[in-house]
Amino acid sequence: MTRSAQKCTRGFTLIELMVVVAIIAVLATIGIPIYKNYTVKSNVIATLAEAGSYKTAVGLCFAENGDLSQCDAGTGSIPNAASRVTGVTKGKIALNPQVDCDNNSATNNTFSYSPNVTSGGIMTWSISDDASNCAQFK
């Protein structure tokens, strides 16, 4: 066998393989957290979208009754809680995006949409009870 034919069959050196592994490790350490943020954000946005019909129902309940005290899940025009909406009490919509928003298992990953009614009867919504800061992903 000639020297040139022998050189072609040697393969990669250990250093070359270690460089490839190091590059893959760097890409993984950058890519995995970014991917996790995308999945958390998509779940939070899906939760907020699901709450949209409940917001409409609470607005209708307020228009019919003049206050929010009778605006609970399963009463009047407000449907029972389902999926990511865990409840409605006096117009306040409790939400659970079913993801860990802050990478801390000790915090509660639920939050609420709370209605605020101005003296002119205009209803606005704000996010409250957000211990895990899920709203940062909206």
mmCIF file of C-alpha atoms in Angstrom, residues 8 17 22 26 39 46 52 58 60 64 76 89-90 93 111 129:
data_model
loop_
_atom_site.group_PDB
_atom_site.id
_atom_site.type_symbol
_atom_site.label_atom_id
_atom_site.label_comp_id
_atom_site.label_asym_id
_atom_site.label_seq_id
_atom_site.Cartn_x
_atom_site.Cartn_y
_atom_site.Cartn_z
ATOM 1 C CA CYS A 8 -6.735 8.671 3.265
ATOM 2 C CA LEU A 17 -13.401 15.388 17.322
ATOM 3 C CA ALA A 22 -17.148 21.628 21.969
ATOM 4 C CA VAL A 26 -21.801 25.717 22.873
ATOM 5 C CA THR A 39 -42.450 27.239 24.313
ATOM 6 C CA ALA A 46 -52.529 30.510 24.132
ATOM 7 C CA GLY A 52 -60.664 36.188 25.501
ATOM 8 C CA VAL A 58 -67.652 39.024 31.981
ATOM 9 C CA LEU A 60 -71.692 41.069 29.080
ATOM 10 C CA GLU A 64 -76.554 43.114 32.327
ATOM 11 C CA GLY A 76 -75.431 33.668 33.508
ATOM 12 C CA THR A 89 -64.943 34.735 40.486
ATOM 13 C CA LYS A 90 -66.597 38.167 40.524
ATOM 14 C CA ILE A 93 -60.427 35.163 35.507
ATOM 15 C CA PHE A 111 -52.066 34.434 37.166
ATOM 16 C CA ASP A 129 -51.503 37.623 41.020
#
